[in-house]
JSON list of C-alpha atoms in Angstrom, two decimals:
[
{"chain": "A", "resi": 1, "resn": "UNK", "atom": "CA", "xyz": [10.84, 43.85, -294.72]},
{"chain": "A", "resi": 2, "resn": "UNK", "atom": "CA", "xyz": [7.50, 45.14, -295.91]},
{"chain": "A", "resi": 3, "resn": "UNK", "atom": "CA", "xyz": [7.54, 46.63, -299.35]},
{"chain": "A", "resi": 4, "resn": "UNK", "atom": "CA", "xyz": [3.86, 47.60, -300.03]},
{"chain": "A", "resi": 5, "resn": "UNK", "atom": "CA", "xyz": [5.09, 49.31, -303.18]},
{"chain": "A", "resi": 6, "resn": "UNK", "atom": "CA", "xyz": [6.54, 46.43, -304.71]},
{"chain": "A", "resi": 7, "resn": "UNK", "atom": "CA", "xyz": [4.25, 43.51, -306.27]},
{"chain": "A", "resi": 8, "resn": "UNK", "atom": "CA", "xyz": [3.83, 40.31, -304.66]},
{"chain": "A", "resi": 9, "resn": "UNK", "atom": "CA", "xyz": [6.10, 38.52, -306.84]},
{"chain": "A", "resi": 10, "resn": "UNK", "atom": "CA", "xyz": [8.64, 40.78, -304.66]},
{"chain": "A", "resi": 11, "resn": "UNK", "atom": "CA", "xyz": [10.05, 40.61, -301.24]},
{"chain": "A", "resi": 12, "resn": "UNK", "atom": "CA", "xyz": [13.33, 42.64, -299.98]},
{"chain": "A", "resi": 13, "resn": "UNK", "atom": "CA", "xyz": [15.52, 41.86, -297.34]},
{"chain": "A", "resi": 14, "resn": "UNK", "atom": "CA", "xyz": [18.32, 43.81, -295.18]},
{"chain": "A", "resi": 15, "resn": "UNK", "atom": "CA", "xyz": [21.16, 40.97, -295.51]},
{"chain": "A", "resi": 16, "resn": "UNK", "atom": "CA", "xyz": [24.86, 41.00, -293.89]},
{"chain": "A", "resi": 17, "resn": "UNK", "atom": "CA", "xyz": [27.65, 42.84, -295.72]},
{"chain": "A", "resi": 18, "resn": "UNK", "atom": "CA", "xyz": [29.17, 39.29, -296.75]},
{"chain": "A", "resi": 19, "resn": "UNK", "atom": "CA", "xyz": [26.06, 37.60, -298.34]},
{"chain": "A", "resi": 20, "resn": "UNK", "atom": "CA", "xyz": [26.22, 37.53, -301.80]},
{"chain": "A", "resi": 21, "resn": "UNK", "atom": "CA", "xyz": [23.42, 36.40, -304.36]},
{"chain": "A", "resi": 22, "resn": "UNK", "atom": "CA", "xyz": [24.10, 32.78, -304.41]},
{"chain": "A", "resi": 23, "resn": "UNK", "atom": "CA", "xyz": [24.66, 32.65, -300.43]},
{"chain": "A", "resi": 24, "resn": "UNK", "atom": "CA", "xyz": [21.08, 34.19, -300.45]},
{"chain": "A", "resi": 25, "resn": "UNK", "atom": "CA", "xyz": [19.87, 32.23, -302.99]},
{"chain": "A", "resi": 26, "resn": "UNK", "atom": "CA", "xyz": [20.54, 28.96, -300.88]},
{"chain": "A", "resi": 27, "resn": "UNK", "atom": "CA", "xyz": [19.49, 30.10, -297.81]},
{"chain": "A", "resi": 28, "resn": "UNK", "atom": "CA", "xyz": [16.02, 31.37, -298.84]},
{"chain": "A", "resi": 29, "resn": "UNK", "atom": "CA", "xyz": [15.72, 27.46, -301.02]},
{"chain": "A", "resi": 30, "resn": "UNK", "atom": "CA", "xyz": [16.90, 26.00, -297.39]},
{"chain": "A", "resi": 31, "resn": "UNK", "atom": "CA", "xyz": [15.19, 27.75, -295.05]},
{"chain": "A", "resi": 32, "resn": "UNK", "atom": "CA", "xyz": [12.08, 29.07, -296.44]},
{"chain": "A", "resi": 33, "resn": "UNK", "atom": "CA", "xyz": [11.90, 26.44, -299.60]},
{"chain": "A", "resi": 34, "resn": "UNK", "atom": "CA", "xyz": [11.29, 29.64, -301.55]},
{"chain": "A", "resi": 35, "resn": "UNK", "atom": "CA", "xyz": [12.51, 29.35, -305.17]},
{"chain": "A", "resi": 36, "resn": "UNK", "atom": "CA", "xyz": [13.74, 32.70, -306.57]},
{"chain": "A", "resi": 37, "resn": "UNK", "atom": "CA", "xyz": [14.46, 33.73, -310.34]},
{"chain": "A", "resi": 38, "resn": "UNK", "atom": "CA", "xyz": [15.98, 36.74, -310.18]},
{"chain": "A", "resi": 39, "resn": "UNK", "atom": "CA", "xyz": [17.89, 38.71, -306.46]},
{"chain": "A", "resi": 40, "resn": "UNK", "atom": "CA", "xyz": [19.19, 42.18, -306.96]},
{"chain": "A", "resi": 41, "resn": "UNK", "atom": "CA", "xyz": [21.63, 43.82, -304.22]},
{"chain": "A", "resi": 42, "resn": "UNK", "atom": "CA", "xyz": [22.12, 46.79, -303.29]},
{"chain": "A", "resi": 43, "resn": "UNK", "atom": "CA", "xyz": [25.04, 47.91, -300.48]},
{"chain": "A", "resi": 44, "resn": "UNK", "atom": "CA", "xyz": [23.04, 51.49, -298.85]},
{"chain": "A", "resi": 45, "resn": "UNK", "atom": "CA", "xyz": [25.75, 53.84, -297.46]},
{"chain": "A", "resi": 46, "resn": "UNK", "atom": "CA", "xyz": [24.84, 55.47, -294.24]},
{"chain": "A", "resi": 47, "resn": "UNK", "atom": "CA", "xyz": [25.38, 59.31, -293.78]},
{"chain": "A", "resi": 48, "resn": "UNK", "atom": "CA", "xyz": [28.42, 60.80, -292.38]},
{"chain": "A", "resi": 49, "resn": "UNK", "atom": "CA", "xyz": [27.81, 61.50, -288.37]},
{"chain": "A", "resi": 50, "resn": "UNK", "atom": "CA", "xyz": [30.03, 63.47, -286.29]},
{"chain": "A", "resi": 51, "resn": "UNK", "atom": "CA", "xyz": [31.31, 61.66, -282.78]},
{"chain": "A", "resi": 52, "resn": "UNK", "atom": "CA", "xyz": [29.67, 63.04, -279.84]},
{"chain": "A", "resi": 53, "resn": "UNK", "atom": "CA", "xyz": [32.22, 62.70, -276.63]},
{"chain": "A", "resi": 54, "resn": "UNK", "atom": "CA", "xyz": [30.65, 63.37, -273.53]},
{"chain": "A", "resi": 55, "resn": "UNK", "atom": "CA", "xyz": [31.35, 66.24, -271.36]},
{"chain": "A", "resi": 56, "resn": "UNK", "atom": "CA", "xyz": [32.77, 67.82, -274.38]},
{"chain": "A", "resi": 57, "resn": "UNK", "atom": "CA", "xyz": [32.24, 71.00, -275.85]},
{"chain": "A", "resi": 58, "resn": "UNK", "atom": "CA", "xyz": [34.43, 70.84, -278.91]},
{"chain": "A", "resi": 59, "resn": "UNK", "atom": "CA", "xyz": [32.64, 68.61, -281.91]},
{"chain": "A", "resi": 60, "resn": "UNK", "atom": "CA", "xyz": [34.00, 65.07, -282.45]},
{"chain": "A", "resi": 61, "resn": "UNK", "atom": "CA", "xyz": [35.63, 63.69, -285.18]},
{"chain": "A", "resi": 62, "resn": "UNK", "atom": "CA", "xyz": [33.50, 62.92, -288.60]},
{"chain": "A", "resi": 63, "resn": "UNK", "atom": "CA", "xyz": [33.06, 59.08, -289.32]},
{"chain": "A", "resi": 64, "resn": "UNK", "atom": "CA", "xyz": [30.30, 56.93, -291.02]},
{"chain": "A", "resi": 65, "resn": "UNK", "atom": "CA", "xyz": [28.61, 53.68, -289.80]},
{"chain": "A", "resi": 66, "resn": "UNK", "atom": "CA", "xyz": [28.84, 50.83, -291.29]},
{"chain": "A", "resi": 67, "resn": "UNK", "atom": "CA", "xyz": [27.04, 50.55, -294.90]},
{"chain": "A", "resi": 68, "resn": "UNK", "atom": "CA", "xyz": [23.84, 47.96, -295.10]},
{"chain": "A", "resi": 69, "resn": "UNK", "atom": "CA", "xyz": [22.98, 45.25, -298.02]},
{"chain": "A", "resi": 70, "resn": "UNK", "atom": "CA", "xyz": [19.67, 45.43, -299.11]},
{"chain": "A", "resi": 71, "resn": "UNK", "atom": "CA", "xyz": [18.43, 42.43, -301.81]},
{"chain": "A", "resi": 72, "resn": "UNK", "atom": "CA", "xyz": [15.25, 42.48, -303.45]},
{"chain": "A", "resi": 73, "resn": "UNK", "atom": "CA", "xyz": [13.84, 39.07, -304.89]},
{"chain": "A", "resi": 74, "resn": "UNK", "atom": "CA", "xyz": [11.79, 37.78, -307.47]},
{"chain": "A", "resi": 75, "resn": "UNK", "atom": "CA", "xyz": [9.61, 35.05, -306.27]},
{"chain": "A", "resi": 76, "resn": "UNK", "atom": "CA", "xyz": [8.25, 32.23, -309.00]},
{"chain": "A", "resi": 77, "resn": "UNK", "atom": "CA", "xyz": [5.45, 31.94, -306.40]},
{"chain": "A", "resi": 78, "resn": "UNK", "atom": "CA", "xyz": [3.86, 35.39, -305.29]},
{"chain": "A", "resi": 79, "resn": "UNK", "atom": "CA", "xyz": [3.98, 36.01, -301.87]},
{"chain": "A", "resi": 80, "resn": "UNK", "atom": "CA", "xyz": [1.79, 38.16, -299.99]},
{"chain": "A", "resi": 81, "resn": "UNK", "atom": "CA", "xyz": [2.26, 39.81, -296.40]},
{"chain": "A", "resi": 82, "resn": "UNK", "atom": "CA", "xyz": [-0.43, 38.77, -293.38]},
{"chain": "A", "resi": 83, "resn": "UNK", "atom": "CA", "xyz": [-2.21, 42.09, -291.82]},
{"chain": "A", "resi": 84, "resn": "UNK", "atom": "CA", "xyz": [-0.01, 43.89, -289.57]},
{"chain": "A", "resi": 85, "resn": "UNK", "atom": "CA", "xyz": [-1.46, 43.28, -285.44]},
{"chain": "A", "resi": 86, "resn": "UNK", "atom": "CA", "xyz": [-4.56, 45.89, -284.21]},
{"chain": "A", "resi": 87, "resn": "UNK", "atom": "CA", "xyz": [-4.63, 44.57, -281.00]},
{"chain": "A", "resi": 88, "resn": "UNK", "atom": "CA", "xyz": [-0.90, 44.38, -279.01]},
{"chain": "A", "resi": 89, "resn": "UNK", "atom": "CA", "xyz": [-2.89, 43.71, -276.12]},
{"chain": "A", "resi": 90, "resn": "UNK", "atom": "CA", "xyz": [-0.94, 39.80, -276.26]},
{"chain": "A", "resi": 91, "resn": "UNK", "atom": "CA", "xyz": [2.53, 41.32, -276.45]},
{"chain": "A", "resi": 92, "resn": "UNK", "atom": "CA", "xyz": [2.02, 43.50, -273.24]},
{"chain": "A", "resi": 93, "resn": "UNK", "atom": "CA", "xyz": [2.81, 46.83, -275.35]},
{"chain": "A", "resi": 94, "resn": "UNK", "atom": "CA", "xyz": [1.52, 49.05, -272.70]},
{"chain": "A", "resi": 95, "resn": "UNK", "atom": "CA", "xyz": [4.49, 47.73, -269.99]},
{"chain": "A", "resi": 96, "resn": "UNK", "atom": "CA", "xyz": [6.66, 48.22, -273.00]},
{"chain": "A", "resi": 97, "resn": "UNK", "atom": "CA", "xyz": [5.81, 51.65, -273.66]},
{"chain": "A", "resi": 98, "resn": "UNK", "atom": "CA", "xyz": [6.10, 52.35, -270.00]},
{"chain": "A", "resi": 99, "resn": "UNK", "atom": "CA", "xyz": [9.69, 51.07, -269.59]},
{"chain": "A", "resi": 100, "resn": "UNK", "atom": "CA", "xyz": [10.80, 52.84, -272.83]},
{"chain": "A", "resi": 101, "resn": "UNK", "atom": "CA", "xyz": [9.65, 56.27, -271.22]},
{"chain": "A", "resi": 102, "resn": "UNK", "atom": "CA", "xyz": [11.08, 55.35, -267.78]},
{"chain": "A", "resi": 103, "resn": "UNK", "atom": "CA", "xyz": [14.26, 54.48, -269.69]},
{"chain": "A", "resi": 104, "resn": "UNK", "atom": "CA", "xyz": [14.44, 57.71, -271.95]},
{"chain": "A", "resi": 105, "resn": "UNK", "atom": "CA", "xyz": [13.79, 59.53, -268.38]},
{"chain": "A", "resi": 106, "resn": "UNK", "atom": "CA", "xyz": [16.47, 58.18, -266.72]},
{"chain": "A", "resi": 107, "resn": "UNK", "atom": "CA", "xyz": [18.82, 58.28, -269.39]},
{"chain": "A", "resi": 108, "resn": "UNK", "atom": "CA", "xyz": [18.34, 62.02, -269.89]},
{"chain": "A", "resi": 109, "resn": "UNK", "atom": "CA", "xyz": [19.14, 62.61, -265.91]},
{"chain": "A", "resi": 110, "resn": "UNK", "atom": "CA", "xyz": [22.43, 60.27, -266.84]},
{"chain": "A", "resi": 111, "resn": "UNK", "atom": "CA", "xyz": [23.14, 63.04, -269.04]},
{"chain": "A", "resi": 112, "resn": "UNK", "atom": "CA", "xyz": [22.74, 65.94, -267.52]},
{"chain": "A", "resi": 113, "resn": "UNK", "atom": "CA", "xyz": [25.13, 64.69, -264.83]},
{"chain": "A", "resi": 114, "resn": "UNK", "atom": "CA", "xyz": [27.89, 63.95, -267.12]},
{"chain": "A", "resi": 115, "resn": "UNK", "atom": "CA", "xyz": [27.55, 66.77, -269.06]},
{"chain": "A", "resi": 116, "resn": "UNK", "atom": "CA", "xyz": [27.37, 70.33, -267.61]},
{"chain": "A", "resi": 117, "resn": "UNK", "atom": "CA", "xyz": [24.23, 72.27, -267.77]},
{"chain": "A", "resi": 118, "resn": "UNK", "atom": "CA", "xyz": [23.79, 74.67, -271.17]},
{"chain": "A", "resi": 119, "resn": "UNK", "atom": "CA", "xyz": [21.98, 77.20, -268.71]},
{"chain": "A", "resi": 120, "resn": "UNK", "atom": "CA", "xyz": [24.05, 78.92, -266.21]},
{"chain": "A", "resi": 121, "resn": "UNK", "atom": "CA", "xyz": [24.29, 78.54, -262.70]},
{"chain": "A", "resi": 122, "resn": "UNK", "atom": "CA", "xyz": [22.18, 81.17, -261.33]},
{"chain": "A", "resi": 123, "resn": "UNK", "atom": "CA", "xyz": [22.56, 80.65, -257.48]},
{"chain": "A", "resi": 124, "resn": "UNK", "atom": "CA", "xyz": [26.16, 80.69, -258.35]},
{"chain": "A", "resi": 125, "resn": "UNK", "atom": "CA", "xyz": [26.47, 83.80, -259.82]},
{"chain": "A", "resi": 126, "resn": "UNK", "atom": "CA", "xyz": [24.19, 85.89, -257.34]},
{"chain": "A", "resi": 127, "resn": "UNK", "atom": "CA", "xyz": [26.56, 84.46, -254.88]},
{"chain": "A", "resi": 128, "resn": "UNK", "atom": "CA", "xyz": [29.59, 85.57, -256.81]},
{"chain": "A", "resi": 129, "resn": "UNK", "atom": "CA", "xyz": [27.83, 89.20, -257.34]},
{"chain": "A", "resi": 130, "resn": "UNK", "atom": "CA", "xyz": [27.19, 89.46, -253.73]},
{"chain": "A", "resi": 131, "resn": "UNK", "atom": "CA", "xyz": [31.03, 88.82, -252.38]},
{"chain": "A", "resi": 132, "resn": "UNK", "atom": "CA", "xyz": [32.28, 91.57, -255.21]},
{"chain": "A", "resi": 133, "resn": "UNK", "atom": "CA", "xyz": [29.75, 93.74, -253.78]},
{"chain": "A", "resi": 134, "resn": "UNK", "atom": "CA", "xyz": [30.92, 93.56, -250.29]},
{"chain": "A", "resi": 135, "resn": "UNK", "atom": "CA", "xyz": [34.32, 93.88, -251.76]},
{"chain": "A", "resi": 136, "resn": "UNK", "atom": "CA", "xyz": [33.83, 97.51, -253.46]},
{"chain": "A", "resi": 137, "resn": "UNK", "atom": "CA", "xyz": [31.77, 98.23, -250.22]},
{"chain": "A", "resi": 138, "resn": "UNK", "atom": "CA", "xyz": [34.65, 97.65, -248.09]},
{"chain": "A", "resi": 139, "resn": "UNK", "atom": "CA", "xyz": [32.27, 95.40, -245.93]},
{"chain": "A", "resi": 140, "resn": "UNK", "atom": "CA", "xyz": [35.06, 92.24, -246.77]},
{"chain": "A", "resi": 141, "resn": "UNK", "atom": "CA", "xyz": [38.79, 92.48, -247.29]},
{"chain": "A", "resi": 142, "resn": "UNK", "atom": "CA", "xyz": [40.06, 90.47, -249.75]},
{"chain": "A", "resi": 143, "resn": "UNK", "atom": "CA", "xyz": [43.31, 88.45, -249.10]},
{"chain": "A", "resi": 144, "resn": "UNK", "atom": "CA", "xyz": [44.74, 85.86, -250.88]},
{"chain": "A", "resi": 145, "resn": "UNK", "atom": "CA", "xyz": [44.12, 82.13, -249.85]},
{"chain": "A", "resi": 146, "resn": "UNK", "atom": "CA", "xyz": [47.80, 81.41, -249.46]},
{"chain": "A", "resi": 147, "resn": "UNK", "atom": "CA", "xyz": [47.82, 84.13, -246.32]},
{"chain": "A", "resi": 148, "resn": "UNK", "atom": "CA", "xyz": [44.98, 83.07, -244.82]},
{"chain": "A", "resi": 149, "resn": "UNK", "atom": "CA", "xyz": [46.32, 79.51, -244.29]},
{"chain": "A", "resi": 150, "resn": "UNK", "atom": "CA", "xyz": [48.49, 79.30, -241.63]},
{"chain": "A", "resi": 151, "resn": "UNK", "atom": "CA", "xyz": [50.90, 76.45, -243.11]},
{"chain": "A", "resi": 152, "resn": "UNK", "atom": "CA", "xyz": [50.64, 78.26, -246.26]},
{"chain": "A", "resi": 153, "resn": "UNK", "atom": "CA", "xyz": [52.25, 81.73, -244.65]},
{"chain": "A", "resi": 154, "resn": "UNK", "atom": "CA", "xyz": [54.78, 79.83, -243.35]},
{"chain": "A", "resi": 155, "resn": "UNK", "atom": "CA", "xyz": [55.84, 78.70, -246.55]},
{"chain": "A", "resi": 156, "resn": "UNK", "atom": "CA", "xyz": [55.46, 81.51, -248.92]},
{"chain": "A", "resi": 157, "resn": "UNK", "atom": "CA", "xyz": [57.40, 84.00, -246.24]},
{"chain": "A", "resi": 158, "resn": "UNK", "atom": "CA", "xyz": [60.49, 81.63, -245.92]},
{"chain": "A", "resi": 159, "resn": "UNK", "atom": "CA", "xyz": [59.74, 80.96, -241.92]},
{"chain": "A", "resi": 160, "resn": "UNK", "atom": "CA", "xyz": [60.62, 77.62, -240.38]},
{"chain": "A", "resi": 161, "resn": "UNK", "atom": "CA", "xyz": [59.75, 76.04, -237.60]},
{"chain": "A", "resi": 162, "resn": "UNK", "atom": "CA", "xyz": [62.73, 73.89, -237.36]},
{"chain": "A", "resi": 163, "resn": "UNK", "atom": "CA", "xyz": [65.41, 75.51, -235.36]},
{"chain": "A", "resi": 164, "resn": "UNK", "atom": "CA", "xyz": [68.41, 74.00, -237.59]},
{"chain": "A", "resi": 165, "resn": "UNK", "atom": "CA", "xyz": [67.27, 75.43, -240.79]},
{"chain": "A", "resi": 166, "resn": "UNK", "atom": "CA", "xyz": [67.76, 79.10, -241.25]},
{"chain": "A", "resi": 167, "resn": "UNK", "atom": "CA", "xyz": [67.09, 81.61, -243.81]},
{"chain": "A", "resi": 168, "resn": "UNK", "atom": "CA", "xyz": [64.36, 80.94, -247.05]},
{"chain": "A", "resi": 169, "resn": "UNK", "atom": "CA", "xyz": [63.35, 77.47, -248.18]}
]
């Protein structure tokens, strides 16, 4: 990783969990040839997050991600970093960018579907205002749903339509 605070003779890595200094030590000899004197570690713990469930209004449990391993090295020879890229141009970064905000776009509509709305339902309640105003008006009578369903009345009264059954079910 870039350190531009550090001297040359220093270069720091994000390493796995299970890498100690001697693992590290080898693999930067093998891989790089890079001969180090001296490898400090460091294990960064990452901040306690709360779960986020979706479609839920109540907060989620608290839990924290998994910790990182940082090492820092001390190089015999000094190394120093190449100039970051101007020009992206090569990399197509423009189609990247594109995609990302297409991606972000469609992921928010993802959202909104699973979770309900935070702003009410306007149309909804205008509608709902409007029946409890013919209501008081007398314009509508209201009934409950199991009498205005035939099969329902049947029920709820005790009626049957089968002539060996009498009385209440």
């Amino acid at each position: 990783m870039r350190t531009p605070h550090h001297p040359p003779k220093y270069a720091s890595f994000w390493v796995p969990l299970w890498f100690n200094k001697l693992d590290f030590k080898n693999y930067l000899k093998n891989v790089y040839n890079v001969d180090v004197l001296h490898i400090r570690s460091y294990v960064q713990q990452s901040k306690v997050e709360r779960e986020q469930r979706p479609g839920s209004r109540t907060p989620g449990r608290l839990f924290r991600p998994q910790a990182r391993k940082r090492m820092t090295v001390e190089l015999v020879d000094p190394f120093i970093y190449p100039e970051e890229e101007k020009d992206l141009s090569p990399w197509e970064s423009e189609t990247f960018k594109k995609e990302l905000k297409q991606n972000q776009e469609l992921s928010k509509e993802e959202s909104r579907a699973i979770q309900p709305p935070m702003e009410p339902d306007l149309k909804r309640r205008e509608g709902i205002a409007e029946q409890a105003q013919d209501f008081l008006q007398g314009r509508q009578r209201w009934r409950p749903s199991w009498q205005s369903i035939p099969t329902d009345t049947r029920v709820m009264q005790g009626t049957s339509r089968s002539p060996g059954i009498r009385g209440t079910i």
